[in-house]
XYZ file of C-alpha atoms in Angstrom:
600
model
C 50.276 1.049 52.545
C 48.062 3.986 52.357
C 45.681 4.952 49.575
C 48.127 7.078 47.979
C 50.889 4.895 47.922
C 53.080 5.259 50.488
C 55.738 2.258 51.949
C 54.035 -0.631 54.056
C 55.121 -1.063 57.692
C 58.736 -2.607 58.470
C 57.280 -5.504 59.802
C 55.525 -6.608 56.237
C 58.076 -9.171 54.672
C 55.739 -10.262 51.761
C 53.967 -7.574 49.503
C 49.985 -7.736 50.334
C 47.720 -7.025 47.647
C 45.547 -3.711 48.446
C 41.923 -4.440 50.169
C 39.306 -2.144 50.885
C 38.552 -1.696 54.622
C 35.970 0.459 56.138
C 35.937 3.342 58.402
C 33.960 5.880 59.978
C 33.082 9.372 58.440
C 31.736 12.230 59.868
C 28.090 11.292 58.375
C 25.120 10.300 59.574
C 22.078 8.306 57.655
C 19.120 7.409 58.591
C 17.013 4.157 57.483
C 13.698 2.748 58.281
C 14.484 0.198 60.073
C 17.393 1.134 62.447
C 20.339 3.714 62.546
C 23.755 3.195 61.596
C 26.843 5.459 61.473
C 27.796 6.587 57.672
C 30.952 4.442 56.616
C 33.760 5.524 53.745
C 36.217 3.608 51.897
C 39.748 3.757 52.313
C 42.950 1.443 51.515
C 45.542 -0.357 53.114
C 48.356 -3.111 52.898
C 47.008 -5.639 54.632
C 43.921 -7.239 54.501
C 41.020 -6.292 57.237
C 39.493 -9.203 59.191
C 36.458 -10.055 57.510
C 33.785 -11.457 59.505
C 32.798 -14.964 58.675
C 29.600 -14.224 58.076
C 30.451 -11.974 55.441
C 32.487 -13.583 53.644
C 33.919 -17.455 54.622
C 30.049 -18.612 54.911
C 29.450 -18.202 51.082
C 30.943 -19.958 48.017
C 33.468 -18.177 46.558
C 32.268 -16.102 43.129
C 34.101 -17.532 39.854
C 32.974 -14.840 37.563
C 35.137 -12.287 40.468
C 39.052 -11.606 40.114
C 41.362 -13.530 42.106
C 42.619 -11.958 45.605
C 45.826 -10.980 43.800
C 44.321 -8.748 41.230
C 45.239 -4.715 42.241
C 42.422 -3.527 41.053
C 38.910 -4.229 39.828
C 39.103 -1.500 36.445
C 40.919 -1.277 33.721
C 44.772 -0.632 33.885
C 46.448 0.986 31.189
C 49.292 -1.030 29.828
C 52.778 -0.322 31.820
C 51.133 0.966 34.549
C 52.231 1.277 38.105
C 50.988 -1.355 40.267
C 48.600 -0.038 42.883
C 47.809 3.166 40.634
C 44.081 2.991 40.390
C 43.492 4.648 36.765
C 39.851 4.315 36.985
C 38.075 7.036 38.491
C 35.138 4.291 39.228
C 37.008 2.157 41.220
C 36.254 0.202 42.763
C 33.660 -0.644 41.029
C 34.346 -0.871 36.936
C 31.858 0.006 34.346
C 28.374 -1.381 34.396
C 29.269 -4.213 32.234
C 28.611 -7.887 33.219
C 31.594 -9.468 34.668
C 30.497 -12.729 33.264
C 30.341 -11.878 30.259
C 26.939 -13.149 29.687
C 24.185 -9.918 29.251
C 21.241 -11.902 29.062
C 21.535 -13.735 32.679
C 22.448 -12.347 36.192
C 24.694 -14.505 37.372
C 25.966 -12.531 40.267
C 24.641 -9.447 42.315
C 27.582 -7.600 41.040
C 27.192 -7.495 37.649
C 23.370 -5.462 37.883
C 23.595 -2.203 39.025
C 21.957 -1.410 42.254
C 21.737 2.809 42.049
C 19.047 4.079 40.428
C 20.998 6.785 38.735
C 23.087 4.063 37.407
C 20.100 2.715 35.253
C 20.402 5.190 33.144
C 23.940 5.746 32.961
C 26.810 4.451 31.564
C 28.829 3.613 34.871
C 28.180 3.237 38.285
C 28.220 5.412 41.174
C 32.476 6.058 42.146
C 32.983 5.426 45.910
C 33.414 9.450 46.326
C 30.097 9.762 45.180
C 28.929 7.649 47.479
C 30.583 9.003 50.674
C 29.539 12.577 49.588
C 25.475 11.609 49.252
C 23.750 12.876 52.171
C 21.187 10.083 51.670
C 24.236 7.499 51.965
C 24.635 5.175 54.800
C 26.699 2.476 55.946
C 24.097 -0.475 54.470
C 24.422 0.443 51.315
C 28.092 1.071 51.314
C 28.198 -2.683 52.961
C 25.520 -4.282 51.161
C 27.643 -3.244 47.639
C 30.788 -5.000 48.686
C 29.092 -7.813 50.332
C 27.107 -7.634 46.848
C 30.638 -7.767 45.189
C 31.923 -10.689 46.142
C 28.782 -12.660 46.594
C 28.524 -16.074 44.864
C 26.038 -16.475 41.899
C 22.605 -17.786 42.245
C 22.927 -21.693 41.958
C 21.824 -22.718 38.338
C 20.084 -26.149 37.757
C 21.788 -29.208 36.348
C 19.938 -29.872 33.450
C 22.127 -32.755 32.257
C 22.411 -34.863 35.170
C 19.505 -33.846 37.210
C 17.093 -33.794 34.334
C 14.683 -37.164 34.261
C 13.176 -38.833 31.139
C 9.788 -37.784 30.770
C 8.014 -40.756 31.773
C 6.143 -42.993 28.901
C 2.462 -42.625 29.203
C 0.522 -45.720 29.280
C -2.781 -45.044 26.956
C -5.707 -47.126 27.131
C -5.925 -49.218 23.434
C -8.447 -47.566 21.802
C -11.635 -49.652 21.046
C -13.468 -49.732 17.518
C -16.604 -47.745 17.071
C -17.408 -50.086 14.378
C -18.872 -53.051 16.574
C -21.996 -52.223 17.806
C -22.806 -55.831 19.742
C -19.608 -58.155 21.095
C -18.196 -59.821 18.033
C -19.225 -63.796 17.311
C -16.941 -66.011 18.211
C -18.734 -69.706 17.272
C -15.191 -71.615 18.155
C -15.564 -71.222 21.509
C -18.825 -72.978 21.878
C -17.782 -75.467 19.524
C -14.727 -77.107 17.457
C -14.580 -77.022 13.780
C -14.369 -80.690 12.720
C -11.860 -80.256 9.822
C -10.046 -78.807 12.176
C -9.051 -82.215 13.645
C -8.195 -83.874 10.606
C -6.242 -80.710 9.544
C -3.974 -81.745 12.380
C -3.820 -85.201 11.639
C -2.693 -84.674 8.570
C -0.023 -82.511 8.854
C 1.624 -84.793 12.222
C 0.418 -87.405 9.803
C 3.052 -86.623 7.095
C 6.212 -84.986 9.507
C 5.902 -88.653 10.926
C 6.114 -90.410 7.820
C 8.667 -87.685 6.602
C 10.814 -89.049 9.640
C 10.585 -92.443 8.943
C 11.166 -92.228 5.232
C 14.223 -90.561 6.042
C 15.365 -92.614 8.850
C 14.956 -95.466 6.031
C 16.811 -93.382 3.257
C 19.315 -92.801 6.271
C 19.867 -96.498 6.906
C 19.643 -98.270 3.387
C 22.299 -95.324 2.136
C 24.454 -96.253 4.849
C 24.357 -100.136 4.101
C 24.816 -99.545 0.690
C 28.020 -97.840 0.738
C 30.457 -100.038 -1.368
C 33.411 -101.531 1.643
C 36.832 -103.363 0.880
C 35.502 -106.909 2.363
C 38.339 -109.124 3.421
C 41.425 -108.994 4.330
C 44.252 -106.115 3.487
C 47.452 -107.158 3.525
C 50.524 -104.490 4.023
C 52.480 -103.645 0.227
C 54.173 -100.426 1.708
C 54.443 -98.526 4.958
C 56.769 -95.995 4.759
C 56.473 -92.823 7.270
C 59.627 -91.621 6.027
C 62.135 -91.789 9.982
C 65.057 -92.378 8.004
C 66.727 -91.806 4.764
C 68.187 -95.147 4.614
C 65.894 -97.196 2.330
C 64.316 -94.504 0.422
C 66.387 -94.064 -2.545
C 69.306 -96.077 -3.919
C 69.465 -99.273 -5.761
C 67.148 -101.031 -3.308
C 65.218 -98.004 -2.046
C 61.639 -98.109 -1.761
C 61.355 -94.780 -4.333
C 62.937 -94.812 -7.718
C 64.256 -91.228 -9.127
C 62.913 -91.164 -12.963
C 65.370 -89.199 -14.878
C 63.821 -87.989 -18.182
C 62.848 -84.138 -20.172
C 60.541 -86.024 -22.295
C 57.434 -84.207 -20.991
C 55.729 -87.051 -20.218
C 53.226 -87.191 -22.997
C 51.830 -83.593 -21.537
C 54.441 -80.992 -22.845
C 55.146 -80.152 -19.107
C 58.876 -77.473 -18.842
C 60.413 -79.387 -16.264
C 63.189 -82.232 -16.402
C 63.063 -84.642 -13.684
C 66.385 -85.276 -12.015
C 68.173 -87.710 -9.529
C 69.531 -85.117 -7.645
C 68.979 -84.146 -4.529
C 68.168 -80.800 -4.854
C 64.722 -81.560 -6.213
C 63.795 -84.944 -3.885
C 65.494 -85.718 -0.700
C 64.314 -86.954 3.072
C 64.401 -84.028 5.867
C 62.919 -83.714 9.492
C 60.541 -87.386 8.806
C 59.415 -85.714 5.705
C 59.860 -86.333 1.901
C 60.271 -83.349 -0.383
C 59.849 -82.817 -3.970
C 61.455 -79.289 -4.565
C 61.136 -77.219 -7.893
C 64.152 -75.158 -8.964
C 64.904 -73.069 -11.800
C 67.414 -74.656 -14.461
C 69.342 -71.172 -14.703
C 70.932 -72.120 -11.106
C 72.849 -74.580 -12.349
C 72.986 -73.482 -16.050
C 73.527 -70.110 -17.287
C 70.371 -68.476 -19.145
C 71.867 -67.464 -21.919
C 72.375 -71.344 -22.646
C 69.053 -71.647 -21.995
C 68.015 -70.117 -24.657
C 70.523 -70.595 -27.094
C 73.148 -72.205 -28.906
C 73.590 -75.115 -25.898
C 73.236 -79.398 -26.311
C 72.394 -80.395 -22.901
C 72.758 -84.215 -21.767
C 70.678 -85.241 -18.753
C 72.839 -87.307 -16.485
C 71.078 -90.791 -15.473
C 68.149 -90.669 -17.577
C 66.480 -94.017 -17.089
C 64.614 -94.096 -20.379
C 65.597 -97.577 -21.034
C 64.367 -98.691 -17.796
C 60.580 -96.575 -18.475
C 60.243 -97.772 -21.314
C 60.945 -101.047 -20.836
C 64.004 -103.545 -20.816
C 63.539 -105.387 -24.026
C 63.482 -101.874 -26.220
C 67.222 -102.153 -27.354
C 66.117 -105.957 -28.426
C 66.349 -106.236 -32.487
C 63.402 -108.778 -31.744
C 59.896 -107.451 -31.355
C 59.072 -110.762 -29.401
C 61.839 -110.738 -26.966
C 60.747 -112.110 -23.478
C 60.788 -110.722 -20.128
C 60.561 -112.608 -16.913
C 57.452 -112.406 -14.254
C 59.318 -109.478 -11.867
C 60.180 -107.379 -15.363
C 58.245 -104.647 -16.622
C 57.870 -103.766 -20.685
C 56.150 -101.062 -20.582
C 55.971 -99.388 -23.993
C 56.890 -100.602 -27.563
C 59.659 -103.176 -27.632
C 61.279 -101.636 -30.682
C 64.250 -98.625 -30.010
C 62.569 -95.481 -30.783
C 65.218 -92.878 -31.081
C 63.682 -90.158 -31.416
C 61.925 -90.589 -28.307
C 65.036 -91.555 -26.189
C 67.116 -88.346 -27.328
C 63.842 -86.196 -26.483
C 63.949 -88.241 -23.062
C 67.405 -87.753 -22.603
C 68.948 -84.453 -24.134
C 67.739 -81.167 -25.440
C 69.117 -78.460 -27.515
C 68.443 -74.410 -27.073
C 67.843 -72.517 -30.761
C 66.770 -68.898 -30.756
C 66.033 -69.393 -34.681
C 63.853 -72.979 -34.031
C 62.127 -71.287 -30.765
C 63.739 -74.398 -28.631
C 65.214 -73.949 -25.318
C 66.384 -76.247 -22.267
C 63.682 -77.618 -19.748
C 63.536 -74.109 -17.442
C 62.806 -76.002 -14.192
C 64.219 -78.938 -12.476
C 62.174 -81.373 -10.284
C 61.774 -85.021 -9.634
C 58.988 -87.965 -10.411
C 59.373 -90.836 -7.385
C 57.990 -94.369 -8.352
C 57.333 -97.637 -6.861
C 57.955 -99.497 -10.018
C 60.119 -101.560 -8.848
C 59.240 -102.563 -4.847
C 55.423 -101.984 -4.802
C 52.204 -102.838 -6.884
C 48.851 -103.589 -5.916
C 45.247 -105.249 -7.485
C 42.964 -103.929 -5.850
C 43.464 -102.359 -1.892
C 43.737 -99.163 -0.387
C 46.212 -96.340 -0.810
C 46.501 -94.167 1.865
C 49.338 -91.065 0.938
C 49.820 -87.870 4.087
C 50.726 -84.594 1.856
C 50.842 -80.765 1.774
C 50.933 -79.443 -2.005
C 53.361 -76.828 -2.933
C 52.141 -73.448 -3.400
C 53.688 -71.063 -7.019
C 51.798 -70.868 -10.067
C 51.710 -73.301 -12.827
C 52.887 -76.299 -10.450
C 51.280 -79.510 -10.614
C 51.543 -81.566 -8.128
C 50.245 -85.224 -8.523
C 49.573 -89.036 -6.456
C 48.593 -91.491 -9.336
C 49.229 -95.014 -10.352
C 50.404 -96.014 -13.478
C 49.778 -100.040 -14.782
C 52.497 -102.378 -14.154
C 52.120 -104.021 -17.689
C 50.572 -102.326 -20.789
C 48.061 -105.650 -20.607
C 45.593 -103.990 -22.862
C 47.568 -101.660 -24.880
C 49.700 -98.126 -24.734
C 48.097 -95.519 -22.299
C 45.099 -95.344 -21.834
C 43.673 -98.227 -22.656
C 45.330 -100.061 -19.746
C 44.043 -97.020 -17.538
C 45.886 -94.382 -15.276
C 44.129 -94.123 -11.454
C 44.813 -90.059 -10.082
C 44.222 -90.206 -6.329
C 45.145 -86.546 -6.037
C 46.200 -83.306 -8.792
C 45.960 -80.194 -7.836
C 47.324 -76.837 -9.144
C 49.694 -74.527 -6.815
C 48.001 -71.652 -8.420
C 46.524 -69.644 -5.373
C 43.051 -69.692 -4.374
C 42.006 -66.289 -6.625
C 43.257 -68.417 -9.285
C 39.850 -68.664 -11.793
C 39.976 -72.133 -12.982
C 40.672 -74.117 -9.525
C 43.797 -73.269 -7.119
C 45.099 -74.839 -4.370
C 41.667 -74.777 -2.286
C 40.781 -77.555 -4.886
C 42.399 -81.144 -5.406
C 40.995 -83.611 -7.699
C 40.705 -87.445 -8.729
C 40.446 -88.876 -11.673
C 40.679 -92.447 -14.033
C 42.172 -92.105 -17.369
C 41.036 -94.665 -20.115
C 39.904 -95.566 -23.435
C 40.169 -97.626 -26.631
C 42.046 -95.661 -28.469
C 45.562 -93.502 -27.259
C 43.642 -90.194 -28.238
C 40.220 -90.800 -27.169
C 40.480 -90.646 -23.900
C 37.119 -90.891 -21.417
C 38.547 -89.126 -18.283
C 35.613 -86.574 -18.582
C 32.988 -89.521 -17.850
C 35.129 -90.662 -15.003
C 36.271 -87.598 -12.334
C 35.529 -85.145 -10.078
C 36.912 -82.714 -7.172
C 36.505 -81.385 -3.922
C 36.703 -77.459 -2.396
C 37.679 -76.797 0.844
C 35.934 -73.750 1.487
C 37.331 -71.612 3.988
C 41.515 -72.769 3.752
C 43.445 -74.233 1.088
C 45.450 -77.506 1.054
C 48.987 -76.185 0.764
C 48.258 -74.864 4.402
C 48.859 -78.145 5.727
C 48.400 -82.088 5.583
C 46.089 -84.227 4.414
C 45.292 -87.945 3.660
C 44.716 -88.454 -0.074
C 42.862 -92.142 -0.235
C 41.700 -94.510 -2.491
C 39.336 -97.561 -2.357
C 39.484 -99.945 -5.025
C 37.916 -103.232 -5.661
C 35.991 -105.073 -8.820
C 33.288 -103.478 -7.844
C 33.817 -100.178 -6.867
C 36.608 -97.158 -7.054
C 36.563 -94.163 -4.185
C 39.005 -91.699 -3.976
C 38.224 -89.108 -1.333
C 40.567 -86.392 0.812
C 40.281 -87.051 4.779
C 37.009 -88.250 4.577
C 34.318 -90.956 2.711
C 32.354 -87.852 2.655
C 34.503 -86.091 0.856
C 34.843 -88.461 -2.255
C 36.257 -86.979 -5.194
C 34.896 -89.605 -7.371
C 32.744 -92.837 -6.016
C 32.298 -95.182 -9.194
C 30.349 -98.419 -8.657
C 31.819 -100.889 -11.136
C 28.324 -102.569 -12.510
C 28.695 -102.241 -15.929
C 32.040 -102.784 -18.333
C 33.814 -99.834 -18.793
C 32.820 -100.638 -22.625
C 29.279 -100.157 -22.453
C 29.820 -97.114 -20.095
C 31.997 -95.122 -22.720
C 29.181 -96.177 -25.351
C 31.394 -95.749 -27.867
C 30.514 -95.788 -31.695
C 31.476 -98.220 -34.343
C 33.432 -96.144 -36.254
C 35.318 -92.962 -35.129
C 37.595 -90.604 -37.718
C 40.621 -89.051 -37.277
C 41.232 -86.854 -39.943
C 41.229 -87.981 -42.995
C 41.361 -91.811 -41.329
C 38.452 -94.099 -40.366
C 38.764 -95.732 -37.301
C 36.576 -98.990 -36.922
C 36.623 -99.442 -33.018
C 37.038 -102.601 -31.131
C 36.519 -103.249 -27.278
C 39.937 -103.629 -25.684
C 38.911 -105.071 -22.584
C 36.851 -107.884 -24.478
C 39.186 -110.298 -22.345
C 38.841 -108.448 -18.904
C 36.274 -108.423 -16.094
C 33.924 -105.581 -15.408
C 36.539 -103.371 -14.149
C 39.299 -103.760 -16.798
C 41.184 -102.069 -17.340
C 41.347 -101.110 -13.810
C 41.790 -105.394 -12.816
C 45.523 -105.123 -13.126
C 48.471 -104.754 -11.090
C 49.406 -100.408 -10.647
C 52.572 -98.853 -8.777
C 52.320 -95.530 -7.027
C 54.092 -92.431 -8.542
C 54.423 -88.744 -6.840
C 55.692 -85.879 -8.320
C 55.589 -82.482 -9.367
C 55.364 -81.074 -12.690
C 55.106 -77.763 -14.538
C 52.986 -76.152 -17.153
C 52.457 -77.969 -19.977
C 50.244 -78.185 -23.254
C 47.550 -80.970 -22.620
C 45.059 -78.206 -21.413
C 45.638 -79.253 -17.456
C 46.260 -75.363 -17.102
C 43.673 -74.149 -19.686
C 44.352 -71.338 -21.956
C 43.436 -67.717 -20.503
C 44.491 -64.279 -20.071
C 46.477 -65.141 -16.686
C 47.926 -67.683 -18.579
C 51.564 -66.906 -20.431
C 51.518 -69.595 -23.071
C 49.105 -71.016 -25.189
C 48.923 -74.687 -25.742
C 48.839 -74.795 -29.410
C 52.026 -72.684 -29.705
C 55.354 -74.194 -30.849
C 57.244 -71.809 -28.321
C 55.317 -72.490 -25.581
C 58.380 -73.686 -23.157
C 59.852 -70.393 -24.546
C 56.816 -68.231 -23.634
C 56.698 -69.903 -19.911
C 59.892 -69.066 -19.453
C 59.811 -65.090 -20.786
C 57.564 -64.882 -17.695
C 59.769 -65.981 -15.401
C 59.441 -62.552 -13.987
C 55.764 -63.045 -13.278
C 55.192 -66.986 -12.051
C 58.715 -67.350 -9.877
C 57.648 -64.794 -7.400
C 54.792 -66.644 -6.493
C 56.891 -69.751 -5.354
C 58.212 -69.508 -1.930
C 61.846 -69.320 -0.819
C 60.827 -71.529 2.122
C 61.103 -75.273 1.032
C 58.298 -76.165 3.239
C 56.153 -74.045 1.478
C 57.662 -74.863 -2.301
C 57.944 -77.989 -1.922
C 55.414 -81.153 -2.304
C 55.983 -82.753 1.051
C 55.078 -86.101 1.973
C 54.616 -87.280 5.444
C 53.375 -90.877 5.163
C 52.566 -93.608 2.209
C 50.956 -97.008 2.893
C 49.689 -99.158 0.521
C 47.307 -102.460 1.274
C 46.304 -105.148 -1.210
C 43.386 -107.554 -0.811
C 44.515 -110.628 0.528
C-alpha cells in the first residue's frame, strides 16, 4: 500500500500494518566522519527487512506501541485506518511516552533536534528531508532511537544488600587511671567457703527432711487391713436380677420429699430406671407427659401406684403395739406407730391453685440395696457419669440398716458422691464438682455435716463428660471417700476421737422457746458410732428442693422458705428444662458398675 492509500498487491491475503521503510532522495550530506547518501521516509504494506542488528539484537521497548498500532499520533475518533491525522508523524508530540517526565526511560521520549528544545513538537519527517544539513544518520539514528529499549534500571528490591552491622570496639572508661584491683585472684575470701557450705549444707538437709516427710506420710496413710469379702458385684450384663422381687435394686415408690422438699416423685416405672447397653439409667421426666398440666396445677387427687411407704418405714408401723418385734433379716426403720399424715404425703398429692399446692412436676427413681446388700465397714466402689440439666441432684450414699441410735441423723448418713447437674458457669459448684459427705448428730435438727465434708474440682472437664469411680474406705478407724484416686479424697477422717467429743457439743441447746438438755447418743458405741453399724447403698436422682442443697440466689427460681416453692420451680419450666438433654445418655445418671466389699 502506498503512502496515500492506495490497494496492497493481489498477492497480500492478510492486511499488514503500515511500516516505515527508507529510500533514497536526491540529497546529499556531509558528516565528519564519513559520507552517506541523504535518505527520506516513505510507506508501504509490508514490512521492510530490518537488519538484525538494528533491531532483533535489542530488547524490545515496553513503553513503545505494539507492531499493530497504525500510527504513532493521535487519531481522531472514527477515523480511517491508515489516515495519518498528525502532521508530526511519525513522530508525536514531545511528550514522554512513558509517562514519567522526571526520568528518561527511552531515547525516544527526549528530543534530539535542537530546535525541538524549544518547541512544542518535534521536527515532522518533511522537515527533515527538506534540511539541507540532513543526512541519512540522523534520519536512521531517530528510528533506531525509536524503537530502542530503555536504559536497564537497578533492582533495588532484590539486588539491594543489608548494610552490613559494624563491629565497634567497646569503649573503655576514662575513669581508671591504673588497672583496677582485683585481690580475689591472688587470694580466696575465707567466708567465702563456709558461704558455700552452708547453703549445700541446708539443700541437703532440705532433701532429706523431705525424703523423710515423703516416707512417714506415705506409711501413715490409714489402709483396710485384712481381708474383703465380696457383698455385691454387679456390672450390670443383664437385666435379669436387677429389679423384681428378688432383684439386687429395689424401686422406692414415694412423693414424700424425702425430708428435703425435693419436686420429684420416685416411681417403679421404667421410664425413669431401667438396664440398657450394660448400663443402668436413672432418667428424669416431666410429670406433664403422663399427666396433663392443667391437673398439675389444679383441682387433681393424684395416687402414686406402688408406693412402698410401709416397707421404708418399716414393717411393724401398721402394729397397734409400739413394741412389736421384728426378726434379724427385718428392717424398722422409723417410728413403729402409723403416722398418717406422713403416709398420704408419701403416697398421694393434691393440686390447689387457692392453697399454692400442685403435683410432684418431675418423675424419677431412688434404687436401694435394702434388702440384698449391707456392709460394716469395707469398700464401696460405684462406676458413674452424672446427668447434666439444672437443679438435678444426683446422689451415691448409704443409709443405716437399723435406726440403732435414733431417727436420722443420729444413726448417721455416709454420701460417697452428690453433685449438682447445674453446668460448670453455675456459681455455687456445677457439674465440674462432686462431693462427700457424713451426716450426724444428737439431735434430728442439729446436724454436724459442716464439721465432716468436703469436695473435689476437676479443673479443665466436668464429670457428666464421662465415667468415674466414686469410692469409699471405711473402717473403725478411718473414713475416705475419694473420686478415681486416694489423691483425690473428698474427705479423709481419721476416727481417733468419738464423734461426741469432736462435735463438742454444749450442755444445753434451745429451740425456740424449748430447752434442750443434750445427751451423747453414742454413749453405747465405739469411737466411730454412729458410723459402726450395718449401711445399704442407695442411688438416685433428685430435684430441687428446700434444705438449702441448691442455695438461694438470683439464678435460682424458688426460694426455700416459700410455701409455693414446688409451684415456683415449676413456673420456670421454661427456663431449667432446656438445659436437660433429649439424649438419655446425657440426662440420665448412668451407672456402669457397683461392688461392694465388707471386712471379713
Amino acid at each position: 500500500m502506498s503512502a496515500s492509500g492506495s490497494t496492497s498487491d493481489a498477492s497480500d491475503t492478510v492486511p499488514q500494518p503500515r511500516f516505515a521503510e527508507q529510500v533514497q532522495i536526491q540529497a546529499s550530506g556531509t558528516h565528519t566522519d564519513e559520507t552517506r547518501p541523504n535518505t527520506g521516509v516513505t510507506y508501504v504494506d509490508t514490512p521492510p527487512v530490518t537488519p538484525r542488528s538494528l533491531t532483533f539484537s535489542m530488547a524490545a521497548n515496553p513503553f513503545s506501541p505494539p507492531a499493530s498500532v497504525l500510527s504513532f499520533g493521535d487519531q481522531t475518533p472514527m477515523a480511517t485506518p491508515g489516515a495519518h491525522n498528525d502532521s508530526h508523524y511519525p513522530f508525536p508530540e514531545a511528550r514522554p511516552r512513558s509517562g514519567l517526565t522526571s526520568v528518561a526511560n527511552s531515547v525516544a521520549d527526549l528530543p534530539r533536534m535542537s530546535s525541538s528544545i524549544y518547541s512544542s513538537s518535534r521536527p515532522t519527517t518533511s522537515s527533515l528531508s527538506d534540511s539541507p544539513h540532513a543526512s541519512s544518520r540522523h534520519l536512521s539514528g531517530r528510528l533506531r532511537e525509536a524503537f530502542a529499549a530503555p536504559s536497564s534500571r537497578p533492582l533495588t528490591i532484590h539486588s539491594a544488600l543489608a548494610p552490613a552491622k559494624l563491629k565497634r570496639d567497646r569503649p573503655k572508661s576514662t575513669m581508671l587511671t591504673t588497672p583496677p584491683n582485683k585481690p580475689w585472684l591472688s587470694s580466696r575470701d575465707p567466708y567465702a567457703r563456709i558461704a558455700y557450705s552452708l547453703t549445700s549444707g541446708m539443700i541437703f538437709v532440705g532433701v532429706v527432711v523431705s525424703a523423710v516427710k515423703c516416707f512417714l506420710d506415705y506409711r501413715n496413710v490409714p489402709m483396710i487391713t485384712g481381708n474383703l469379702c465380696m457383698v455385691l458385684n454387679e456390672d450390670f450384663s443383664s437385666e435379669d436380677g436387677v429389679f423384681g422381687d428378688n432383684g439386687t435394686f429395689f424401686r422406692e415408690v414415694d412423693m414424700s420429699g424425702f425430708g428435703n422438699g425435693e419436686f420429684e416423685m420416685t416411681t417403679a416405672s421404667e421410664n425413669n430406671s431401667f438396664v440398657e447397653n450394660g448400663h443402668l439409667y436413672i432418667l428424669p421426666t416431666l410429670t406433664s407427659d403422663s399427666i396433663p398440666m392443667a391437673d398439675i396445677l389444679d383441682g387433681h387427687v393424684y395416687n402414686i401406684s406402688g408406693c412402698t411407704y410401709n416397707i421404708t418405714q418399716g414393717l411393724s408401723y401398721t402394729d397397734s403395739s409400739s413394741t412389736a418385734a421384728t426378726n434379724v433379716n427385718e428392717t424398722a426403720i422409723g417410728s413403729n406407730t402409723f403416722d398418717a399424715e406422713a403416709y398420704y404425703k408419701a403416697c398421694s398429692a393434691v393440686s390447689n391453685a387457692t392453697a399454692g399446692t400442685i403435683i410432684n412436676p418431675v418423675q424419677s427413681a431412688r434404687l436401694s440395696t435394702r434388702k440384698t446388700a449391707s456392709m460394716k465397714f469395707g469398700r464401696v466402689d460405684v462406676v458413674a457419669k452424672i446427668p447434666t440439666g439444672d437443679w438435678m441432684w444426683p446422689a451415691i450414699w448409704m443409709l443405716p440398716v437399723d435406726d440403732a441410735y435414733g431417727a436420722w441423723p443420729l444413726s448417721g448418713e455416709i454420701d460417697i458422691m452428690e453433685a449438682r447437674g447445674n453446668g460448670p458457669s453455675y456459681p455455687k459448684q456445677g457439674t465440674d464438682y462432686v462431693r462427700g459427705s457424713l451426716n450426724w448428730g444428737p439431735l434430728t435438727w442439729l446436724n454436724e455435716v459442716w464439721r465432716t465434708y468436703g469436695w473435689w474440682q476437676m479443673k479443665r472437664g466436668s464429670y457428666d463428660k464421662g465415667f468415674h469411680t466414686y469410692s469409699l474406705e471405711w473402717t473403725e478407724n478411718f473414713i475416705r471417700i475419694y473420686v478415681d484416686s486416694r489423691l483425690h479424697h473428698m474427705l479423709e477422717l481419721n476416727i481417733n476421737e468419738a464423734f461426741w467429743d469432736r462435735g463438742d457439743f454444749p450442755a444445753v441447746v434451745q429451740n425456740g422457746s424449748e430447752v434442750v438438755a443434750l445427751e451423747n447418743p453414742w454413749v453405747n458405741g465405739t469411737n466411730a458410732a454412729p458410723f459402726d453399724q450395718r449401711f445399704y447403698l442407695i442411688l438416685d436422682v433428685g430435684i430441687g428442693g428446700t434444705n438449702g442443697w441448691f442455695p438461694d440466689g438470683p439464678e435460682k427460681p424458688w426460694l426455700d422458705g416459700s410455701l409455693t416453692a414446688m409451684r415456683d420451680f415449676l413456673n420456670a419450666q421454661d427456663q431449667w428444662y432446656p438445659t436437660w438433654p433429649t439424649n438419655p445418655d446425657e440426662r440420665a445418671f448412668v451407672i456402669d458398675s457397683v461392688q461392694m466389699y465388707e471386712q471379713c
